[in-house]
Short mmCIF file of C-alpha atoms in Angstrom, two decimals:
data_model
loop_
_atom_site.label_atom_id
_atom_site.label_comp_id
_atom_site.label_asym_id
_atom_site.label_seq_id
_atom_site.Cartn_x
_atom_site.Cartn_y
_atom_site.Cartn_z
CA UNK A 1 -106.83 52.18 -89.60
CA UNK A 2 -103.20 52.03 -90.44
CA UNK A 3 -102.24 55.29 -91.08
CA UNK A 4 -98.74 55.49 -91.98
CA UNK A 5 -96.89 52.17 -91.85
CA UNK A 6 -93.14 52.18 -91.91
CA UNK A 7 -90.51 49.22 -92.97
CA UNK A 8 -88.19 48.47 -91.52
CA UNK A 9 -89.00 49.22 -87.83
CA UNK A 10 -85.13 48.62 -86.87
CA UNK A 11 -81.49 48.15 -89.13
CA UNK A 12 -77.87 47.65 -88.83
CA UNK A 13 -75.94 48.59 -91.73
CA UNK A 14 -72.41 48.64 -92.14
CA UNK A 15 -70.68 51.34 -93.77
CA UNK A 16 -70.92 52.02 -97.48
CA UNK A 17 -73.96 49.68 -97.61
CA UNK A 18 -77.41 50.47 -99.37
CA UNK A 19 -80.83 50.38 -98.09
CA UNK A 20 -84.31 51.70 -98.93
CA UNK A 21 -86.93 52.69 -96.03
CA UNK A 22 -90.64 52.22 -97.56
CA UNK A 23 -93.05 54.34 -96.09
CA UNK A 24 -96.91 53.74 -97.08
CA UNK A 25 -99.99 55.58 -96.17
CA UNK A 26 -103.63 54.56 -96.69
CA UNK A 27 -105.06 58.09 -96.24
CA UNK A 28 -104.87 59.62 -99.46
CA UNK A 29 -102.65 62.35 -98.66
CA UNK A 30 -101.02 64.23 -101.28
CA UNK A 31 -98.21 65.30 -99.61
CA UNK A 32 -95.46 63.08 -98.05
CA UNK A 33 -92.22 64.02 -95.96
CA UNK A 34 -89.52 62.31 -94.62
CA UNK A 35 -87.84 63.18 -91.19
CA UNK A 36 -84.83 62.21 -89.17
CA UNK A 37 -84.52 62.64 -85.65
CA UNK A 38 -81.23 63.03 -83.69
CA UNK A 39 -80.90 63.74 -79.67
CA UNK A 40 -81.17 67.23 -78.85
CA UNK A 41 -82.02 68.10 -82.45
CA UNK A 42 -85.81 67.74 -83.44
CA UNK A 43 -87.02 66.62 -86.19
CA UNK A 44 -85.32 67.92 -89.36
CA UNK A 45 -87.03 67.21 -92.90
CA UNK A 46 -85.05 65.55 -95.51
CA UNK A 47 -87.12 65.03 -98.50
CA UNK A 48 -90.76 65.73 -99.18
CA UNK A 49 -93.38 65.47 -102.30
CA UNK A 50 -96.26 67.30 -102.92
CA UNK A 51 -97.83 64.35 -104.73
CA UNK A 52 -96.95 61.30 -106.88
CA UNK A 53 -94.13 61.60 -109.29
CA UNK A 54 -92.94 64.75 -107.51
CA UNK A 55 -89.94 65.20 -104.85
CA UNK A 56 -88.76 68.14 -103.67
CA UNK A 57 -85.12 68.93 -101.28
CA UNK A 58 -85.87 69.77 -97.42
CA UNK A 59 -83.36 70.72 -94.86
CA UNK A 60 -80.79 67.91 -95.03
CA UNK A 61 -81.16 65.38 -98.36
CA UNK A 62 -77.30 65.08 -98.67
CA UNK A 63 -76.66 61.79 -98.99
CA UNK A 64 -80.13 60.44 -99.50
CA UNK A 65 -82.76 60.32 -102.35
CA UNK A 66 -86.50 59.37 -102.60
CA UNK A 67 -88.45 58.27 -104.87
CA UNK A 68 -92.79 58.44 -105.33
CA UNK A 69 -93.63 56.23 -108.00
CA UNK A 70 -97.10 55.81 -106.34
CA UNK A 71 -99.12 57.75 -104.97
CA UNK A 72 -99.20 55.84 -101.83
CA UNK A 73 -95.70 54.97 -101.67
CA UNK A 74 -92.86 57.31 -100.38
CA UNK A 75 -89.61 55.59 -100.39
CA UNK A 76 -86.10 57.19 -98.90
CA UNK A 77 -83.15 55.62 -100.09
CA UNK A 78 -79.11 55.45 -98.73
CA UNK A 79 -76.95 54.66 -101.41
CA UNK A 80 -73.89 54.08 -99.14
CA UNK A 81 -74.78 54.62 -94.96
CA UNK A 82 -72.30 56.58 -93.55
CA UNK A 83 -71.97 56.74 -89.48
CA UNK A 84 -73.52 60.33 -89.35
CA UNK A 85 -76.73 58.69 -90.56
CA UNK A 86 -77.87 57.18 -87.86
CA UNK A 87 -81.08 58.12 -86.51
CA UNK A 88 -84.29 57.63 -86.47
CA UNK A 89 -86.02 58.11 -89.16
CA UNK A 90 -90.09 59.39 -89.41
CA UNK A 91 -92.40 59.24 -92.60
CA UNK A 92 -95.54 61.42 -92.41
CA UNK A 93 -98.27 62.04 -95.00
CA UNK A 94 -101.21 64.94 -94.50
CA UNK A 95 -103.17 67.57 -96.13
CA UNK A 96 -100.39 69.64 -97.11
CA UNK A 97 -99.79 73.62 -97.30
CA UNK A 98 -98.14 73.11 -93.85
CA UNK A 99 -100.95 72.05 -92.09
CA UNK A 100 -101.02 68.47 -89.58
CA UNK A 101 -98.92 65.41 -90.45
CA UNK A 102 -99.80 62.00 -89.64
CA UNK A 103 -96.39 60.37 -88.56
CA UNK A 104 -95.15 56.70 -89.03
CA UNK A 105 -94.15 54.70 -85.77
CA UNK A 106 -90.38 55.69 -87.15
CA UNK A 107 -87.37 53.65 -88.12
CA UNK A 108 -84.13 53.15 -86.03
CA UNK A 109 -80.90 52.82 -88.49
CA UNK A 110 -77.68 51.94 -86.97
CA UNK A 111 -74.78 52.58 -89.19
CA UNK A 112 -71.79 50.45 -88.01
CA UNK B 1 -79.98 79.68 -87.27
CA UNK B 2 -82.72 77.87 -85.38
CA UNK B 3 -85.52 79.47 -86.54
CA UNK B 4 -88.15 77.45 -83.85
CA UNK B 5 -86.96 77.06 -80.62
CA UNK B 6 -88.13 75.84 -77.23
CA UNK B 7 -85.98 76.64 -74.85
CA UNK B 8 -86.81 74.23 -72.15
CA UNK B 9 -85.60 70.98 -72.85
CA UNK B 10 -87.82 69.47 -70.05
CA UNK B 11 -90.29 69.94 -67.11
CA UNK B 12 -91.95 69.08 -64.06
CA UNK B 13 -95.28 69.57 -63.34
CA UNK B 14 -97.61 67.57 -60.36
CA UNK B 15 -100.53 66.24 -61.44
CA UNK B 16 -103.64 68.36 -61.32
CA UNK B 17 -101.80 71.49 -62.15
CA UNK B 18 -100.76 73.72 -65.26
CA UNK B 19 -98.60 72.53 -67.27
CA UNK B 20 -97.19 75.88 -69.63
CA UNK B 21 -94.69 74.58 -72.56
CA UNK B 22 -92.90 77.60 -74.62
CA UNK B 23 -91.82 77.83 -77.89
CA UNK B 24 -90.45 80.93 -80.18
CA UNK B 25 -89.88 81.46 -83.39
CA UNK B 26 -87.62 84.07 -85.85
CA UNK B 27 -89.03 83.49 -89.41
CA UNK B 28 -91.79 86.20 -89.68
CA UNK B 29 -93.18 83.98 -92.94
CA UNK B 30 -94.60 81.71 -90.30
CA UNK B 31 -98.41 81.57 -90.21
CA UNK B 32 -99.21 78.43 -88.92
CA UNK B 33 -98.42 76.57 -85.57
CA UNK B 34 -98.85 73.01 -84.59
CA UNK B 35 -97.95 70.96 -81.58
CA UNK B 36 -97.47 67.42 -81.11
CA UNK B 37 -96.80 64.97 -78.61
CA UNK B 38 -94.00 61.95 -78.75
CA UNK B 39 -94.20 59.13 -76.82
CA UNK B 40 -90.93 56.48 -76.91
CA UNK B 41 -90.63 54.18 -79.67
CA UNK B 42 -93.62 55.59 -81.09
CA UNK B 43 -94.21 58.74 -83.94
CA UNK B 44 -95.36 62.03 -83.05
CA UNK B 45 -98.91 62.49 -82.93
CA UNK B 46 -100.78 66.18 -83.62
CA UNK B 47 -101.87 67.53 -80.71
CA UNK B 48 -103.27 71.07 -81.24
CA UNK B 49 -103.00 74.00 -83.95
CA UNK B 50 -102.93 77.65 -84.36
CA UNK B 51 -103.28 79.97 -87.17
CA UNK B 52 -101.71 83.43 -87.08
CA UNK B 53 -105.47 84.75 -87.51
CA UNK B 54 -105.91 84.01 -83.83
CA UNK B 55 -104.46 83.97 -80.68
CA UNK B 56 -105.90 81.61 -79.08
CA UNK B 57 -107.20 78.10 -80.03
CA UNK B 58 -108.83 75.75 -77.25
CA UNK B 59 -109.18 71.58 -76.99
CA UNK B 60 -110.10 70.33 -74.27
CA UNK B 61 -107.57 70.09 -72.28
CA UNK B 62 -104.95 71.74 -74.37
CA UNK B 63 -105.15 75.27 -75.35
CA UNK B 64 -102.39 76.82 -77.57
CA UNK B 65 -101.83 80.85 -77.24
CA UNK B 66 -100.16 82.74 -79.76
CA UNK B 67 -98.32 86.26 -79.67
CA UNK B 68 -97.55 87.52 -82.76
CA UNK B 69 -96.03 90.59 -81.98
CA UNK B 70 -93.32 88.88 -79.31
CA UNK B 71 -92.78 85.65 -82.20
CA UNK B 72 -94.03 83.40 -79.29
CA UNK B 73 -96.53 80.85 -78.73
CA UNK B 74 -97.59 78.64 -75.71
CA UNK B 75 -99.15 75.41 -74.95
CA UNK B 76 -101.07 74.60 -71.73
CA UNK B 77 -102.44 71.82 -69.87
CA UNK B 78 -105.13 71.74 -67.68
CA UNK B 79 -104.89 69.71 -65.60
CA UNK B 80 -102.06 67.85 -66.54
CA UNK B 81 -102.71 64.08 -66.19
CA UNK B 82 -99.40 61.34 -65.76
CA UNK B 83 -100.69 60.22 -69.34
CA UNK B 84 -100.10 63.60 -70.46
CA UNK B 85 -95.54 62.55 -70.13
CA UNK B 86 -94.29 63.05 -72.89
CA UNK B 87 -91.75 64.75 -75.64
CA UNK B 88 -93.71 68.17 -76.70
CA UNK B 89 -92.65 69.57 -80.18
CA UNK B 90 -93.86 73.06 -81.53
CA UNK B 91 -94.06 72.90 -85.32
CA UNK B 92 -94.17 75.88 -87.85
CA UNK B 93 -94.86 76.51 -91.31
CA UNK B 94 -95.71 79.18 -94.02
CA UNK B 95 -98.34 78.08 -96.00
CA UNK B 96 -99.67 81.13 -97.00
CA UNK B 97 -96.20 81.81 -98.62
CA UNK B 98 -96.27 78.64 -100.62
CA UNK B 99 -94.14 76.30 -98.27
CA UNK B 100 -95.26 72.91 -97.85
CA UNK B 101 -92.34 72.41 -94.95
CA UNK B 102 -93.01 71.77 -91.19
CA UNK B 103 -90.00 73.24 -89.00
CA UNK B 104 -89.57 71.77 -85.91
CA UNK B 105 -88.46 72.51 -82.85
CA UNK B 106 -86.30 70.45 -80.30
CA UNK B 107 -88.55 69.61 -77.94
CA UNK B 108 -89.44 69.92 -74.06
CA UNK B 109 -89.98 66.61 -72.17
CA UNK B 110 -93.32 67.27 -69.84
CA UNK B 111 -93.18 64.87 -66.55
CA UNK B 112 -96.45 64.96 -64.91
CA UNK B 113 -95.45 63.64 -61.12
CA UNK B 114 -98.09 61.87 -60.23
#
């Protein structure tokens, strides 16, 4: 009964380094999302896909890209980690069309 | 433009009694309400959902009210429990216009004294 597994659970990057945050789900959900979430600011969605091979722009993606190569896979990718992205980041894969998510346990990126 | 807001960023409630958590919203696309509950360290979990179709949808516990006409929806809790502490965040969407986004609000921390 995993769910949504996240990894890493906690980074430190300095800044202008890369890193990739794998999400995976064992629920067959279509649709994945990826969310950050800053004090006082909810959670805002960066990138999403509506199933494998797809990706699609959310709220804020500047400065990140994703990648779903597999259908149970959603990776979110920082090319070069700037201060203003840290956060904490949340995967979540459901049903789609808007309806309930099933979250991740989230990741905590420090950029230095 | 916020376009889901809750404009209490936290309450107090004692234990055995209502717990009322508010949330509004602008974008007239939305159709679909959700709420979920954050604990630290750990992801939100889905609490409780509405559909524009109704106004009222009951759990337990939990039972979300919706008011189309004012753009505003509530959550209660009765009776709230010290379990029930947590980070509350109302979620929207428009599926029937095609979008596969949740938009969240900022959440209202719920203290249930015990």
């Amino acid at each position: 009964n995993a769910g949504v597994t996240q990894t890493p659970k906690f980074r430190v990057l300095k800044t202008g380094q890369s890193m990739t945050l794998l999400c995976a789900q064992d629920m067959n959900h279509e649709y994945m999302y990826w969310y950050r979430q800053d004090p006082g600011m909810g959670l805002r969605l960066i990138h999403y896909s509506v199933g494998e091979g797809t990706t699609a722009k959310g709220e804020v993606p500047d400065g990140y890209n994703v990648s779903r190569l597999k259908k149970q896979n959603f990776l979110l990718g920082l090319e070069s980690a700037a201060p203003s992205q840290t956060s904490v980041y949340f995967c979540a894969a459901g049903l789609g069309l808007g309806t309930e998510a099933f979250f991740g346990q989230g990741t905590r990126l420090t950029v230095v | 433009d916020q376009q889901v807001k809750q404009n209490s960023p936290s309450l107090s409630v004692q234990e055995g009694r209502i717990s009322i958590l508010n949330c509004d919203y602008t974008n007239s696309m939305f159709d679909y309400f959700l709420w979920y509950k954050k604990y630290p360290a750990e992801g939100p979990t889905f609490l409780i959902s509405i559909s524009s179709i109704k106004d009222k949808n009951e759990d337990g516990r939990f039972t979300v009210f919706l008011n189309k006409s004012a753009k505003h929806l509530s959550l209660h809790i009765v009776p709230s429990q010290p379990g029930d502490s947590a980070v509350y965040f109302c979620a929207a969407s428009a599926p029937g216009a095609g979008s596969y986004q949740l938009t969240f609000g900022k959440g209202t921390k719920l203290s249930v004294i015990p």
